[in-house]
Amino acid sequence: MENKNFDIIIIGGGPAGLTAGIYLSRAKVNVLIVNEGISGGQMVLTHQIANYPGFENISGYALSKTMEKQAKAFGCNILSNVNLTKVSLNNEIKKVEINSKDIYTSKAVIIATGGKSRELGVIGEKDFAGKGVSYCATCDGDFFQNKEIFVVGGGNSALEEAVSLTQYASKVTIIHEFDYFQANNHAIEEAKKNSKIDFILNSTITGFYGEESLKRATVKNLKTGEEIDKNIDGVFIFIGYVPQSEFFKEQITTNSRREIIVDKNLTTNIPGVFAAGDVIEKRYRQITTAVSDGTVAALNAIEFIQK
Amino acid sequence: MNTLSTDLTHITSEAQYNEILKTQENVMICCGRMGPMCIPVYGEMEELESEYTNVKFYDMLFDLPDAHVIRNLKECSGFMGIPFTIYYKNGQVVKATSSIQSRKQITEILNEKFGK
């Protein structure tokens, strides 16, 4: 890319970042999206989306591609699969370094780095990823035909995916750290009335073991401290997301959950630096709310650079 | 549907697979579906194709009957997550991974096994 000086740089290419890109480029603002993955962020990982207005049913991949195409059509520059190596946000001119060599500058920055699947962080989890440990029921469910599996988590994703996995597995045991669920009533009822689903509450997994593939897991009762070994073929983990704010923590104020703190205009603690989408402190994380954030951040960023 | 909706070259038969392994020195094949764990890997491969001109990049639909050539590889025997991504040198498997892989993970394997 010849030009390295932009009006606004957006870091992150999920629904918040792409929406900001669409609004900014359509307003003839010289904008660059730098994205460490492919366009769409977590949205790409969603098999079917049925609650995005305007589409009765669309895959996350298709919606991502459409948003990206829309942004590019208005002249938005997008650099995907880059490695973000340094960011300087405190000065009037912001600097974003990628791949340890290319430095891009702008008058304002929008951080829209989203979140990533939360991991249990226990022994064997990484070793058995794709070999019995999974974070995607629609991708890997059919490897567990007539097998016994665990689902870890107590939110909507965990309970809904547990129900969906009963079409393959002979038995699904939901392991959850509390004695209540955070999911909505409908999801809880559906899981409870499914005869293939059992529950182990107040518990968590503390380790994964096996050889070529996963063979057993240790389950710890968080109230009694008792730990038991369970033979198991597969474990699906749905315990939410963590905001990807680590890279900015020296400059941007975050809360104890590492979410970026913003005001109603989505301004961070640094003038000219905005944040949008799943990376910010908020209650509801949906594609629709990310799109809304992207819009608000973009419009406020335009106002900021035109001052 | 017997191919994936990607910009990669698709392998659709066992005969084509065998011919590729017989004639190409460095090969990377991603065998999956159009699902959340697979699409990011295809995306990475599409972008790496121009960077690693010494490597031939292909995909193959996991559910094709002929995809047994990958599904049944001994190197994939413990795999329980798609995509299955296989790296070949002179027709021999030199590395196999299951499930989603980052660009860093992929390029580390490409650099180690094939150079640049």
Coordinates of C-alpha atoms in Angstrom, one line a residue:
Chain A
M1 CA 0.0 0.0 0.0
E2 CA 1.6 3.3 -1.2
N3 CA -0.3 5.7 1.1
K4 CA 0.4 5.2 4.8
N5 CA -1.3 8.3 6.1
F6 CA -5.0 8.0 6.8
D7 CA -7.7 10.1 8.4
I8 CA -8.9 7.2 10.5
I9 CA -7.5 3.7 11.2
I10 CA -9.8 1.0 12.4
I11 CA -8.2 -1.9 14.3
G12 CA -10.3 -5.0 13.8
G13 CA -12.5 -6.2 11.0
G14 CA -15.5 -7.7 12.7
P15 CA -19.0 -6.3 12.3
A16 CA -18.2 -3.2 14.4
G17 CA -15.0 -2.5 12.4
L18 CA -16.6 -3.2 9.0
T19 CA -19.6 -1.0 9.8
A20 CA -17.3 1.8 10.8
G21 CA -15.4 1.3 7.6
I22 CA -18.6 1.5 5.6
Y23 CA -19.8 4.7 7.2
L24 CA -16.4 6.4 7.0
S25 CA -15.5 5.5 3.5
R26 CA -19.0 6.4 2.3
A27 CA -18.4 9.8 3.9
K28 CA -15.3 10.1 1.8
V29 CA -13.0 9.8 4.8
N30 CA -9.6 8.2 4.0
V31 CA -9.8 5.1 6.1
L32 CA -7.9 1.9 6.7
I33 CA -9.0 -1.3 8.5
V34 CA -6.1 -3.4 9.9
N35 CA -7.2 -6.8 10.9
E36 CA -5.2 -9.6 12.5
G37 CA -7.6 -12.3 11.1
I38 CA -10.0 -12.4 8.2
S39 CA -12.9 -10.0 7.8
G40 CA -15.9 -10.8 10.0
G41 CA -14.3 -11.7 13.3
Q42 CA -16.4 -13.9 15.5
M43 CA -19.2 -13.5 13.1
V44 CA -17.4 -15.8 10.6
L45 CA -17.6 -18.5 13.3
T46 CA -21.4 -18.4 13.4
H47 CA -23.0 -21.1 11.4
Q48 CA -26.4 -19.6 10.9
I49 CA -27.6 -16.1 11.9
A50 CA -31.4 -15.8 12.2
N51 CA -31.7 -12.6 14.2
Y52 CA -29.9 -10.1 12.0
P53 CA -32.6 -7.8 10.6
G54 CA -33.0 -8.0 6.8
F55 CA -31.9 -11.6 6.6
E56 CA -34.2 -14.4 7.6
N57 CA -31.2 -16.7 7.7
I58 CA -27.7 -16.1 6.6
S59 CA -24.3 -17.7 7.4
G60 CA -21.8 -15.7 9.3
Y61 CA -19.4 -16.2 6.4
A62 CA -21.8 -14.7 3.9
L63 CA -22.7 -11.7 6.1
S64 CA -19.0 -11.1 6.7
K65 CA -18.2 -11.2 3.0
T66 CA -21.1 -8.9 2.2
M67 CA -20.1 -6.3 4.8
E68 CA -16.5 -6.5 3.5
K69 CA -17.6 -6.0 -0.1
Q70 CA -19.8 -3.1 0.9
A71 CA -16.9 -1.4 2.7
K72 CA -14.5 -1.9 -0.2
A73 CA -17.0 -0.7 -2.7
F74 CA -17.0 2.7 -0.9
G75 CA -13.2 2.8 -1.0
C76 CA -12.4 1.4 2.4
N77 CA -8.8 0.0 2.5
I78 CA -8.6 -3.3 4.3
L79 CA -5.4 -5.1 5.4
S80 CA -6.3 -8.6 6.7
N81 CA -4.1 -11.3 8.3
V82 CA -1.6 -8.7 9.6
N83 CA 0.4 -8.9 12.7
L84 CA -0.2 -5.8 14.9
T85 CA 3.2 -5.1 16.4
K86 CA 3.0 -1.6 18.0
V87 CA 0.4 1.1 18.6
S88 CA 1.1 4.7 19.7
L89 CA -2.2 6.4 20.6
N90 CA -1.3 9.2 23.0
N91 CA -0.1 11.8 20.4
E92 CA -2.2 13.9 18.0
I93 CA -1.0 11.7 15.2
K94 CA -1.7 8.1 16.0
K95 CA 0.7 5.4 14.8
V96 CA -0.1 1.8 14.0
E97 CA 2.8 -0.6 13.2
I98 CA 2.1 -3.9 11.5
N99 CA 4.4 -6.9 10.8
S100 CA 7.2 -5.0 12.7
K101 CA 7.9 -2.9 9.6
D102 CA 5.1 -0.9 8.2
I103 CA 3.9 2.2 10.1
Y104 CA 0.5 3.8 9.3
T105 CA -0.6 7.1 10.8
S106 CA -4.0 8.7 11.4
K107 CA -5.8 11.5 13.2
A108 CA -8.1 9.1 15.0
V109 CA -8.3 5.4 15.7
I110 CA -11.3 3.1 16.3
I111 CA -10.4 0.0 18.3
A112 CA -12.8 -2.8 17.3
T113 CA -10.8 -5.9 18.1
G114 CA -13.7 -7.9 19.4
G115 CA -13.3 -10.9 21.6
K116 CA -12.2 -14.5 21.3
S117 CA -13.5 -17.8 22.8
R118 CA -12.6 -18.1 26.4
E119 CA -10.6 -21.2 27.1
L120 CA -10.6 -23.2 30.4
G121 CA -6.8 -22.8 30.5
V122 CA -6.3 -26.3 32.0
I123 CA -3.7 -29.0 31.3
G124 CA -4.2 -30.8 28.0
E125 CA -6.7 -28.3 26.6
K126 CA -4.4 -27.1 23.8
D127 CA -3.0 -30.6 23.1
F128 CA -6.4 -32.1 22.5
A129 CA -7.9 -29.2 20.6
G130 CA -9.3 -30.8 17.4
K131 CA -8.6 -34.2 19.0
G132 CA -11.6 -34.4 21.3
V133 CA -11.7 -30.8 22.7
S134 CA -13.8 -28.5 20.5
Y135 CA -15.3 -25.0 20.5
C136 CA -17.7 -25.6 17.6
A137 CA -20.6 -28.1 17.8
T138 CA -21.7 -27.6 14.2
C139 CA -18.1 -28.3 12.9
D140 CA -17.2 -31.3 15.0
G141 CA -20.4 -32.8 16.3
D142 CA -20.6 -35.6 13.8
F143 CA -17.2 -37.0 15.0
F144 CA -19.0 -38.1 18.2
Q145 CA -21.7 -40.4 16.8
N146 CA -23.0 -42.6 19.7
K147 CA -20.2 -41.3 22.0
E148 CA -20.4 -39.7 25.4
I149 CA -19.4 -36.1 25.6
F150 CA -19.3 -33.2 28.0
V151 CA -20.4 -29.6 27.3
V152 CA -18.8 -27.0 29.5
G153 CA -20.8 -23.8 30.3
G154 CA -24.1 -22.5 31.5
G155 CA -25.1 -19.8 29.0
N156 CA -27.3 -19.8 25.9
S157 CA -24.5 -21.2 23.7
A158 CA -23.7 -24.1 26.0
L159 CA -27.2 -25.2 26.5
E160 CA -28.4 -24.7 22.9
E161 CA -25.3 -26.5 21.6
A162 CA -25.7 -29.3 24.1
V163 CA -29.2 -29.9 22.8
S164 CA -28.0 -29.8 19.2
L165 CA -25.2 -32.3 20.0
T166 CA -27.7 -34.9 21.2
Q167 CA -28.4 -35.7 17.6
Y168 CA -25.0 -37.3 17.4
A169 CA -23.9 -38.2 20.9
S170 CA -25.4 -41.1 23.0
K171 CA -25.1 -38.9 26.1
V172 CA -24.3 -35.3 26.8
T173 CA -23.3 -34.1 30.3
I174 CA -23.3 -30.4 30.9
I175 CA -20.7 -29.3 33.4
H176 CA -21.2 -25.9 34.9
E177 CA -19.4 -24.0 37.6
F178 CA -22.6 -22.7 39.3
D179 CA -25.8 -24.3 40.5
Y180 CA -27.9 -22.1 38.2
F181 CA -27.7 -21.2 34.5
Q182 CA -27.1 -17.9 32.9
A183 CA -29.0 -19.0 29.8
N184 CA -32.6 -17.8 29.0
N185 CA -35.5 -19.9 30.2
H186 CA -36.3 -21.4 26.8
A187 CA -32.7 -22.8 26.5
I188 CA -32.8 -24.2 30.0
E189 CA -36.2 -25.9 29.5
E190 CA -35.1 -27.4 26.2
A191 CA -31.9 -28.8 27.8
K192 CA -33.7 -30.1 30.9
K193 CA -36.4 -32.0 29.0
N194 CA -33.9 -33.7 26.7
S195 CA -33.5 -37.3 28.0
K196 CA -29.9 -37.6 26.6
I197 CA -28.7 -34.6 28.8
D198 CA -27.4 -34.9 32.3
F199 CA -25.9 -32.2 34.5
I200 CA -22.9 -31.9 36.8
L201 CA -23.3 -28.5 38.6
N202 CA -20.9 -26.6 40.8
S203 CA -18.1 -28.2 38.9
T204 CA -15.4 -27.6 36.4
I205 CA -12.9 -29.6 34.3
T206 CA -9.3 -29.4 35.6
G207 CA -7.5 -31.5 33.0
F208 CA -7.7 -33.4 29.7
Y209 CA -5.8 -36.7 29.2
G210 CA -5.4 -39.2 26.4
E211 CA -3.0 -40.4 23.7
E212 CA -3.8 -39.8 20.1
S213 CA -7.1 -38.3 21.1
L214 CA -8.9 -37.4 24.3
K215 CA -9.8 -40.3 26.5
R216 CA -10.6 -38.8 29.9
A217 CA -11.0 -35.6 31.9
T218 CA -10.8 -34.7 35.5
V219 CA -13.9 -33.0 37.0
K220 CA -13.6 -31.0 40.2
N221 CA -16.5 -30.2 42.5
L222 CA -16.0 -26.6 43.3
K223 CA -17.9 -26.8 46.6
T224 CA -16.3 -30.0 48.1
G225 CA -13.0 -29.9 46.2
E226 CA -13.4 -33.5 45.3
E227 CA -11.8 -34.4 42.0
I228 CA -12.9 -37.4 39.9
D229 CA -11.6 -39.0 36.7
K230 CA -14.2 -39.5 33.9
N231 CA -13.7 -41.4 30.7
I232 CA -14.9 -39.2 27.9
D233 CA -14.6 -39.0 24.1
G234 CA -15.2 -35.3 23.6
V235 CA -15.6 -32.0 25.4
F236 CA -17.2 -29.0 23.9
I237 CA -16.4 -25.7 25.6
F238 CA -18.7 -22.7 25.5
I239 CA -17.8 -20.4 28.4
G240 CA -18.0 -17.1 26.7
Y241 CA -15.6 -14.6 25.2
V242 CA -12.7 -12.5 26.4
P243 CA -12.2 -9.0 25.0
Q244 CA -9.1 -8.6 22.9
S245 CA -7.8 -5.5 24.6
E246 CA -4.5 -6.8 25.9
F247 CA -2.5 -5.0 23.3
F248 CA -3.7 -1.6 24.4
K249 CA -3.7 -2.0 28.1
E250 CA -0.7 0.3 28.7
Q251 CA -2.6 3.2 27.0
I252 CA -6.3 2.5 27.1
T253 CA -8.3 2.2 30.4
T254 CA -10.1 -1.1 30.8
N255 CA -12.2 -2.6 33.6
S256 CA -11.4 -5.7 35.7
R257 CA -12.8 -7.9 32.9
R258 CA -10.4 -6.2 30.4
E259 CA -13.3 -4.5 28.6
I260 CA -12.4 -1.0 27.3
I261 CA -14.2 1.7 29.1
V262 CA -16.0 4.2 26.8
D263 CA -18.4 7.1 27.2
K264 CA -21.7 7.4 25.4
N265 CA -19.9 8.6 22.2
L266 CA -17.6 5.5 22.5
T267 CA -14.6 7.7 23.2
T268 CA -11.9 6.1 25.3
N269 CA -9.6 7.8 27.8
I270 CA -7.5 9.2 24.9
P271 CA -8.9 12.0 22.7
G272 CA -9.3 10.7 19.1
V273 CA -9.3 7.1 20.2
F274 CA -12.7 5.4 20.0
A275 CA -13.7 1.8 20.7
A276 CA -16.6 -0.3 19.4
G277 CA -18.1 -3.8 19.5
D278 CA -17.4 -6.7 21.8
V279 CA -14.1 -5.2 23.1
I280 CA -16.0 -2.5 25.1
E281 CA -17.7 -2.6 28.4
K282 CA -21.3 -3.4 27.8
R283 CA -24.0 -5.8 28.7
Y284 CA -25.2 -7.3 25.4
R285 CA -22.8 -8.6 22.7
Q286 CA -24.6 -9.2 19.5
I287 CA -23.8 -8.6 15.8
T288 CA -26.6 -5.9 15.9
T289 CA -25.0 -4.1 18.9
A290 CA -21.6 -4.3 17.3
V291 CA -22.9 -2.8 14.1
S292 CA -24.6 0.0 16.2
D293 CA -21.3 0.7 18.0
G294 CA -19.4 0.8 14.7
T295 CA -21.8 3.4 13.4
V296 CA -21.7 5.6 16.6
A297 CA -17.9 5.4 16.7
A298 CA -17.5 6.3 13.1
L299 CA -19.8 9.3 13.3
N300 CA -18.1 10.6 16.4
A301 CA -14.6 10.0 14.8
I302 CA -15.7 12.0 11.8
E303 CA -16.7 14.9 14.1
F304 CA -13.4 14.6 15.9
I305 CA -11.2 14.9 12.9
Q306 CA -13.2 17.8 11.4
K307 CA -12.8 19.9 14.6
Chain B
M1 CA -22.0 -29.8 -4.2
N2 CA -18.6 -31.4 -4.7
T3 CA -16.4 -28.4 -4.2
L4 CA -15.9 -25.7 -1.6
S5 CA -16.7 -22.1 -2.2
T6 CA -13.2 -20.8 -2.0
D7 CA -10.7 -19.3 -4.4
L8 CA -8.3 -22.3 -3.9
T9 CA -7.8 -25.1 -6.4
H10 CA -10.3 -27.8 -5.6
I11 CA -9.5 -31.5 -5.5
T12 CA -12.6 -33.5 -6.4
S13 CA -11.3 -37.0 -7.0
E14 CA -8.9 -39.6 -5.7
A15 CA -7.2 -39.7 -9.2
Q16 CA -6.6 -35.9 -9.1
Y17 CA -5.2 -36.2 -5.6
N18 CA -2.8 -39.0 -6.6
E19 CA -1.7 -37.1 -9.7
I20 CA -1.0 -34.0 -7.6
L21 CA 1.1 -35.9 -5.1
K22 CA 3.0 -37.6 -7.9
T23 CA 3.9 -34.4 -9.7
Q24 CA 4.2 -31.7 -7.0
E25 CA 7.0 -31.4 -4.5
N26 CA 5.4 -29.2 -1.8
V27 CA 1.7 -29.5 -1.3
M28 CA -0.8 -28.2 1.3
I29 CA -4.3 -29.6 1.3
C30 CA -7.1 -28.4 3.6
C31 CA -10.0 -30.8 3.8
G32 CA -13.1 -29.4 5.4
R33 CA -16.5 -27.9 4.9
M34 CA -17.8 -24.3 4.6
G35 CA -17.9 -24.1 8.4
P36 CA -16.6 -21.7 11.1
M37 CA -13.4 -23.6 11.8
C38 CA -12.6 -24.3 8.2
I39 CA -13.3 -20.9 6.5
P40 CA -10.5 -19.0 8.3
V41 CA -8.0 -21.6 7.2
Y42 CA -9.0 -21.3 3.5
G43 CA -8.8 -17.6 3.9
E44 CA -5.2 -17.8 5.2
M45 CA -4.3 -20.2 2.4
E46 CA -5.7 -18.0 -0.3
E47 CA -3.5 -15.1 0.9
L48 CA -0.4 -17.3 1.4
E49 CA -0.6 -18.7 -2.2
S50 CA 1.2 -15.7 -3.7
E51 CA 3.7 -15.6 -0.9
Y52 CA 4.7 -19.3 -1.0
T53 CA 5.2 -19.8 -4.7
N54 CA 7.1 -23.1 -4.0
V55 CA 4.0 -24.6 -2.4
K56 CA 0.8 -25.7 -4.2
F57 CA -2.4 -25.0 -2.2
Y58 CA -5.6 -27.1 -2.5
D59 CA -8.8 -27.7 -0.7
M60 CA -11.1 -30.8 -0.7
L61 CA -14.7 -31.1 0.5
F62 CA -14.6 -33.4 3.6
D63 CA -17.8 -35.1 2.6
L64 CA -16.8 -36.2 -0.8
P65 CA -16.5 -40.0 -1.0
D66 CA -13.0 -39.7 -2.5
A67 CA -11.9 -37.6 0.5
H68 CA -11.3 -40.9 2.3
V69 CA -7.8 -40.5 1.0
I70 CA -7.4 -37.8 3.6
R71 CA -9.9 -38.8 6.2
N72 CA -8.3 -42.3 6.5
L73 CA -4.6 -41.2 6.6
K74 CA -2.9 -42.7 9.6
E75 CA -1.6 -39.3 10.5
C76 CA -5.3 -38.2 11.0
S77 CA -6.4 -41.2 13.1
G78 CA -6.8 -39.2 16.3
F79 CA -8.4 -36.2 14.6
M80 CA -11.9 -35.2 15.8
G81 CA -12.2 -31.7 14.4
I82 CA -12.3 -30.2 10.9
P83 CA -10.6 -29.1 8.8
F84 CA -7.9 -31.8 8.4
T85 CA -4.9 -29.9 6.9
I86 CA -2.1 -32.0 5.4
Y87 CA 1.3 -31.0 4.3
Y88 CA 3.1 -33.3 1.8
K89 CA 6.7 -33.3 0.5
N90 CA 7.4 -35.5 -2.6
G91 CA 4.1 -37.3 -1.9
Q92 CA 4.8 -38.1 1.7
V93 CA 2.9 -36.6 4.7
V94 CA 5.3 -34.4 6.6
K95 CA 2.7 -32.7 8.9
A96 CA -1.0 -32.9 9.7
T97 CA -3.2 -30.7 11.8
S98 CA -6.8 -30.7 12.8
S99 CA -9.3 -27.9 13.5
I100 CA -8.7 -24.2 13.0
Q101 CA -5.1 -22.9 12.7
S102 CA -3.8 -19.4 12.8
R103 CA -1.7 -17.8 10.2
K104 CA 1.3 -18.0 12.5
Q105 CA 0.7 -21.8 13.0
I106 CA 0.4 -22.3 9.3
T107 CA 3.4 -20.2 8.3
E108 CA 5.6 -21.9 10.9
I109 CA 4.8 -25.3 9.3
L110 CA 5.3 -24.0 5.8
N111 CA 8.7 -22.4 6.7
E112 CA 9.9 -25.5 8.6
K113 CA 8.8 -28.1 6.0
F114 CA 9.1 -26.2 2.7
G115 CA 11.1 -23.0 3.3
K116 CA 10.2 -19.9 1.3

